[in-house]
Amino acid sequence: MDSDEFYRIKRLPPYVFEQVNRQKAALRAKGADIIDLGMGNPDLPTPEHINAKLIETVGKPRTNRYSASRGIPGLRRAQAAYYERRFGVKLDPETQVVATLGSKEGFANMAQAITAPGDVILAPNPTYPIHAFGFLIAGGTIRQVPAEPGSAFFEALHRAVNHSVPKPLAVVLNYPSNPTAYVADLDFYREVVSFARRHDLIVLSDLAYAEIYFTDTPPPSILQIPEAFEVAVEFTSLSKTYSMPGWRIGFAVGNERLIAALARVKSYLDYGAFTPIQVAAAAALNGPQDCVDEARRIYRRRRDVLVEAFGRAGWEIPPPPATMFAWAPLPEPFRSAGMGSLEFAKLLQEEAHVAVSPGVGFGEDGEGFVRIALVENEQRIRQAARNIRRFLEKHGRAAHKGAKSDQKEVNQAS
Ligand SMILES: Cc1ncc(COP(=O)(O)O)c(C=O)c1O
């Protein structure tokens, strides 16, 4: 039996990004120096005091044993203290906080916990894939809503509760957003919470980029709306905040019924992260926070270099107000030629040796865009811009040969 005949596997088409990754591996094997702005894999080192806490804890008595699936109490307390400090939100570490093996695991297992086959979930498009696929794996059905937190979003919510059968179970929010970098304010959250309470809708808010922002006002938490505790759970992560992506530590916090459901599912599946990792994660949250400011400054400088250098090379990049991503429309002449984002990403990688993520990999409404991750240093970003300038000059020259041959060149090149 072919693996794609299995019920769940059929719901998981091969990752679009795999195609770009395979091409990247092949080019690297041939010696190409690929500047990788594709995957959102933070490249900054984990701050030293967090590493030191891990090392200090490994080998202490009993730290090798099965840990606590919900997270050790000290880690849950540290997360509650973070919410109080950062958002002015009080959480009960016993009933309103669960530590997860990265926020992705928490999100996926929340989907398992609450979804019955056929349940309808409202998820943004384009979005980080687990927001839709977590529910598809659990047997749910996705109804798309716009990623932008504006009037079209609320119109889509209204249409969904009026017309979808069965009535939607939950809505997914993600601000600051991956891949679009949209940000939301408290008025938006207030309106979502009020809507959700009226229509008995669960709200799952992914706040993975809480600390990666370039605006004067930091991104808010939905739990700053007191009534949100009736309907909402929020996911955060240490991956970006403390440059700890491989450590796999995140959190779900908020509504007690939902947190209990997630904790129950997890109690059957895992024993929690390795205790020294949890101890070091608590040290990250409780310790000095200047490392977070420094990471934010680095991403901001990279963003500015990207916008400036790519702009001079002929590719206008809208500056993202938050996240570690720029969401960029395909440059000319590819945009006018209607080239797909996957084709474009492959061509760019092949010819300019710059890897980006095709927008269509985040959902059909991501077509026409690519996501550029700020995960290489400023010098490498400038090098990427130089490569792209040559690439655009070559294709721009092709574009000026006349509409017909221009189209041909673009198609052939892909
Ligand atoms: C919006 C969003 N949520 C969640 C995650 C996953 O983070 P974690 O490492 O905590 O699983 C990412 C990682 O890229 C993300 O972009």
XYZ file of C-alpha atoms and ligand atoms in Angstrom:
430
model
C 0.000 0.000 0.000
C 1.278 3.388 -0.983
C 1.754 5.725 1.995
C -0.485 8.324 0.358
C -3.447 5.953 0.517
C -3.624 6.399 4.304
C -6.496 8.577 5.468
C -4.342 11.193 7.190
C -1.519 11.156 4.660
C -4.000 11.913 1.889
C -4.818 15.109 3.748
C -1.153 16.120 3.745
C 0.068 17.072 0.281
C 3.870 17.180 0.016
C 5.184 20.473 1.407
C 5.518 23.002 -1.438
C 8.748 24.130 0.211
C 10.202 20.654 -0.333
C 10.633 21.418 -4.026
C 12.729 24.491 -3.274
C 14.661 22.592 -0.595
C 15.499 19.733 -2.955
C 16.746 22.186 -5.562
C 18.787 23.957 -2.858
C 20.447 20.704 -1.812
C 21.259 19.859 -5.426
C 22.776 23.293 -6.092
C 24.809 23.157 -2.891
C 26.065 19.702 -3.785
C 27.427 21.285 -6.973
C 29.225 23.904 -4.862
C 26.806 26.841 -5.195
C 26.808 29.353 -2.342
C 23.066 29.654 -1.699
C 22.019 32.605 0.470
C 19.163 31.051 2.393
C 16.338 33.468 3.142
C 13.807 30.641 2.882
C 12.976 28.894 6.102
C 12.199 30.972 9.216
C 14.946 29.279 11.183
C 16.534 31.846 13.526
C 20.309 31.952 13.062
C 21.244 34.001 16.153
C 22.986 32.136 18.983
C 21.026 31.299 22.117
C 22.122 33.763 24.844
C 25.005 32.436 26.929
C 23.264 32.547 30.312
C 20.523 30.247 28.974
C 23.069 27.728 27.637
C 24.898 27.930 30.961
C 21.717 27.093 32.878
C 21.143 24.040 30.703
C 24.679 22.789 31.243
C 24.499 23.455 34.969
C 21.284 21.432 35.236
C 22.244 18.412 33.139
C 23.565 15.693 35.454
C 21.822 16.998 38.574
C 19.953 14.238 40.388
C 16.654 13.189 38.807
C 16.874 15.621 35.881
C 17.257 12.628 33.550
C 13.866 11.213 34.478
C 10.540 11.606 32.693
C 9.522 15.202 33.163
C 6.051 16.715 33.536
C 3.910 16.736 30.391
C 2.253 20.062 31.337
C 5.660 21.575 32.100
C 7.462 21.812 35.450
C 5.789 24.248 37.886
C 8.720 26.692 37.776
C 8.412 27.022 34.011
C 4.659 27.571 34.136
C 5.191 30.208 36.842
C 7.848 31.913 34.691
C 5.391 32.100 31.772
C 2.703 33.554 34.043
C 5.204 36.164 35.258
C 6.030 37.049 31.636
C 2.334 37.648 30.820
C 1.942 39.818 33.902
C 5.074 41.870 33.137
C 4.563 42.224 29.411
C 0.776 42.389 29.000
C -0.524 43.102 32.511
C -2.415 39.779 32.283
C -2.707 37.521 35.343
C -2.569 33.773 34.712
C -2.982 30.883 37.130
C 0.045 28.678 36.378
C -1.908 25.619 37.582
C -4.964 25.911 35.370
C -4.240 28.460 32.661
C -0.724 27.593 31.462
C 0.681 24.532 29.658
C 4.256 24.263 28.401
C 4.507 22.652 24.962
C 7.218 21.102 22.810
C 7.376 24.276 20.728
C 4.226 26.228 19.975
C 3.694 24.159 16.827
C 3.218 20.988 18.871
C 0.870 22.815 21.221
C -1.178 24.133 18.348
C -1.381 20.751 16.586
C -2.384 18.910 19.750
C -4.960 21.563 20.607
C -6.456 20.830 17.189
C -6.483 17.104 18.071
C -8.079 17.855 21.415
C -11.008 19.922 20.194
C -11.812 18.753 16.642
C -14.357 16.145 15.633
C -14.286 14.877 12.038
C -16.109 17.366 9.824
C -15.849 20.303 12.228
C -15.343 23.606 10.439
C -12.386 25.771 11.435
C -11.774 29.305 10.192
C -8.118 29.785 9.298
C -6.367 32.700 7.598
C -5.063 32.422 4.064
C -2.144 32.791 3.536
C -0.831 31.471 6.824
C 1.765 29.328 8.592
C 0.785 25.809 7.426
C 0.043 24.200 10.819
C -2.841 26.665 11.323
C -4.776 24.781 8.669
C -3.063 21.390 8.591
C -3.282 20.827 12.351
C -7.043 20.684 11.874
C -6.960 18.793 8.590
C -4.876 16.072 10.263
C -7.492 15.962 13.022
C -10.249 15.373 10.441
C -11.601 18.928 10.427
C -12.512 21.090 7.461
C -10.984 24.498 6.800
C -12.925 27.550 5.736
C -10.595 30.386 4.780
C -10.724 33.914 6.116
C -8.530 36.831 4.992
C -5.212 37.193 6.800
C -5.532 40.984 7.020
C -7.221 42.095 10.264
C -9.728 44.437 8.608
C -13.344 44.693 7.565
C -13.085 41.842 5.023
C -12.020 39.577 7.892
C -15.166 40.370 9.893
C -17.374 40.039 6.822
C -15.911 36.568 6.314
C -16.619 35.684 9.969
C -20.237 36.793 9.607
C -20.694 34.814 6.399
C -19.141 31.768 8.049
C -21.467 31.706 11.065
C -24.492 32.393 8.850
C -23.781 29.911 6.104
C -21.326 27.213 7.050
C -22.710 23.801 7.994
C -21.874 22.760 10.628
C -21.378 26.101 12.351
C -17.652 26.900 12.771
C -15.973 25.555 15.894
C -12.976 27.866 16.069
C -11.105 30.710 14.418
C -7.321 30.969 14.151
C -5.582 34.330 14.556
C -1.886 35.013 14.018
C -0.612 38.542 14.593
C 2.127 39.519 13.962
C 1.482 37.217 11.052
C 3.659 34.699 9.312
C 4.031 35.160 6.345
C 2.331 38.537 5.771
C 3.655 40.442 8.852
C 0.198 41.954 9.445
C -0.207 43.221 13.002
C -3.397 43.557 15.039
C -4.380 46.022 17.757
C -6.530 45.661 20.850
C -9.622 47.043 19.108
C -9.395 44.198 16.637
C -9.065 41.618 19.414
C -11.966 43.221 21.301
C -14.209 42.840 18.275
C -13.127 39.228 17.679
C -13.749 38.322 21.327
C -17.169 39.918 21.308
C -18.056 38.091 18.076
C -16.729 34.795 19.415
C -18.750 35.076 22.631
C -21.914 35.844 20.664
C -21.422 32.887 18.343
C -19.840 30.381 20.684
C -16.593 30.288 18.731
C -13.214 29.216 20.131
C -10.341 31.614 19.372
C -6.804 30.268 18.937
C -4.286 33.097 18.821
C -0.727 32.388 17.671
C 1.533 35.065 19.164
C 4.869 33.456 18.228
C 6.245 36.875 17.155
C 5.244 38.730 20.331
C 8.770 40.103 20.768
C 9.926 40.523 17.164
C 8.492 43.934 16.301
C 9.811 47.241 14.927
C 6.962 49.549 15.903
C 6.813 51.824 18.966
C 3.938 49.821 20.412
C 4.627 46.141 21.005
C 2.066 43.621 19.720
C -0.746 43.073 22.258
C -2.121 39.781 23.582
C -5.753 38.857 23.004
C -5.904 38.052 26.741
C -5.639 41.767 27.481
C -9.375 41.702 26.706
C -10.678 40.235 29.995
C -13.594 38.384 28.341
C -11.101 36.577 26.092
C -10.599 34.086 28.918
C -14.089 32.734 28.134
C -13.198 31.776 24.566
C -9.497 32.066 23.785
C -6.167 30.343 24.083
C -2.908 31.969 23.035
C 0.307 30.286 21.896
C 3.762 31.771 22.410
C 7.235 30.457 21.772
C 10.790 30.815 22.985
C 12.049 29.946 19.474
C 12.226 33.499 18.146
C 12.244 35.513 21.357
C 15.385 33.858 22.751
C 16.738 32.286 19.523
C 15.936 28.793 20.814
C 14.184 27.148 17.829
C 15.788 23.739 18.291
C 15.036 23.588 21.998
C 11.316 23.115 21.331
C 9.708 25.123 24.085
C 6.464 27.027 23.731
C 3.271 27.652 25.689
C -0.491 27.645 25.491
C -2.259 29.930 27.961
C -5.803 31.163 28.564
C -9.213 29.510 28.817
C -9.120 26.774 31.464
C -11.385 24.319 29.647
C -9.221 24.460 26.523
C -5.984 24.298 28.497
C -7.284 21.231 30.352
C -8.207 19.590 27.036
C -4.727 20.179 25.644
C -3.089 18.963 28.869
C -5.176 15.764 28.719
C -4.156 14.948 25.141
C -0.520 15.716 25.912
C -0.594 13.502 29.007
C -1.236 10.559 26.673
C 1.417 11.572 24.146
C 4.508 12.971 25.853
C 6.364 13.334 29.140
C 7.309 16.957 28.635
C 10.606 18.370 27.416
C 13.881 17.224 28.988
C 13.884 18.795 32.477
C 17.180 20.739 32.020
C 15.659 22.353 28.918
C 12.641 23.420 30.945
C 14.857 24.783 33.725
C 16.892 26.762 31.177
C 13.680 27.982 29.518
C 12.495 29.300 32.891
C 15.872 31.041 33.255
C 15.302 32.654 29.840
C 11.931 34.069 30.909
C 13.054 35.098 34.401
C 16.527 36.370 33.515
C 17.907 39.544 31.906
C 15.908 40.617 28.862
C 18.521 42.744 27.074
C 19.191 39.737 24.792
C 15.618 40.102 23.500
C 16.170 43.803 22.768
C 19.414 42.956 21.005
C 17.780 40.276 18.793
C 15.047 42.779 17.905
C 17.705 45.373 16.944
C 19.491 42.837 14.745
C 16.312 41.837 12.913
C 15.413 45.486 12.485
C 18.795 46.346 10.945
C 18.532 43.345 8.636
C 15.053 44.441 7.624
C 16.323 47.942 6.821
C 19.280 46.565 4.829
C 16.952 44.217 2.930
C 14.483 46.956 2.005
C 17.221 49.402 1.031
C 19.540 47.019 -0.864
C 16.821 45.046 -2.656
C 15.093 48.341 -3.523
C 18.292 49.649 -5.130
C 18.600 46.367 -7.010
C 15.148 46.982 -8.500
C 12.884 44.994 -6.180
C 10.634 47.107 -3.936
C 10.074 45.297 -0.636
C 7.347 46.626 1.693
C 9.036 46.995 5.125
C 7.425 44.583 7.629
C 6.378 46.199 10.963
C 7.099 42.947 12.832
C 8.213 39.298 12.477
C 11.413 38.112 10.865
C 9.851 38.074 7.388
C 9.243 40.393 4.477
C 6.233 39.541 2.319
C 7.153 40.699 -1.149
C 5.199 40.822 -4.390
C 7.106 39.217 -7.268
C 9.258 41.846 -8.984
C 8.801 42.900 -12.592
C 8.862 41.487 -15.231
C 7.733 38.289 -13.494
C 4.674 39.860 -11.883
C 3.233 41.132 -15.178
C 4.066 37.836 -16.819
C 1.875 36.131 -14.207
C 4.628 33.760 -13.159
C 3.778 31.512 -10.212
C 5.594 32.069 -6.914
C 6.999 28.531 -6.879
C 8.388 28.874 -10.402
C 9.841 32.254 -9.467
C 11.448 30.958 -6.254
C 13.081 28.128 -8.193
C 14.329 30.458 -10.918
C 15.705 32.910 -8.355
C 17.498 30.130 -6.537
C 18.871 28.620 -9.741
C 20.137 31.882 -11.214
C 20.727 34.279 -8.290
C 21.502 31.655 -5.655
C 19.028 33.241 -3.255
C 16.458 30.985 -1.547
C 13.051 32.431 -0.611
C 9.738 30.750 0.246
C 7.062 30.725 -2.472
C 3.918 32.457 -1.243
C 1.647 29.726 -2.571
C 3.124 27.380 0.056
C 1.179 29.395 2.656
C -2.149 29.039 0.833
C -3.636 29.966 -2.505
C -3.971 33.651 -1.594
C -0.202 33.749 -1.123
C 0.247 33.376 -4.888
C 2.097 36.302 -6.449
C 4.271 36.781 -3.341
C 7.381 35.301 -1.779
C 8.419 35.345 1.860
C 11.941 36.523 2.591
C 13.292 35.526 6.008
C 15.792 37.727 7.860
C 17.951 34.783 8.864
C 21.268 35.698 7.247
C 23.531 38.549 8.351
C 23.628 42.026 6.802
C 26.616 41.248 4.612
C 24.889 38.181 3.164
C 21.695 40.153 2.590
C 23.733 42.749 0.649
C 25.329 39.933 -1.348
C 21.842 38.574 -2.100
C 20.864 42.046 -3.344
C 23.890 42.150 -5.691
C 22.987 38.749 -7.111
C 19.387 39.864 -7.534
C 20.401 43.062 -9.304
C 22.216 40.996 -11.967
C 19.291 38.586 -12.157
C 16.770 41.407 -12.649
C 19.014 43.157 -15.165
C 19.195 39.981 -17.226
C 15.445 39.414 -17.159
C 14.705 43.128 -17.487
C 16.722 43.192 -20.686
C 14.691 40.242 -21.844
C 11.529 42.149 -20.941
C 12.491 45.040 -23.210
C 12.895 42.840 -26.252
C 9.148 43.052 -26.760
C 6.109 41.580 -25.079
C 6.134 38.286 -26.918
C 9.774 37.350 -26.563
C 9.656 38.659 -22.999
C 6.921 36.194 -22.112
C 8.859 33.425 -23.812
C 12.047 34.196 -21.922
C 10.278 34.115 -18.566
C 8.553 30.856 -19.338
C 11.634 29.181 -20.686
C 13.734 30.289 -17.780
C 11.376 28.479 -15.385
C 3.448 31.901 13.321
C 4.278 30.781 13.868
N 3.776 30.005 14.826
C 4.474 28.998 15.339
C 5.747 28.715 14.902
C 6.456 27.540 15.498
O 7.222 27.908 16.541
P 7.797 26.831 17.565
O 9.249 26.731 17.293
O 7.473 27.396 18.904
O 7.081 25.539 17.329
C 6.325 29.474 13.916
C 7.677 29.159 13.424
O 8.115 29.540 12.393
C 5.560 30.527 13.370
O 6.054 31.284 12.395
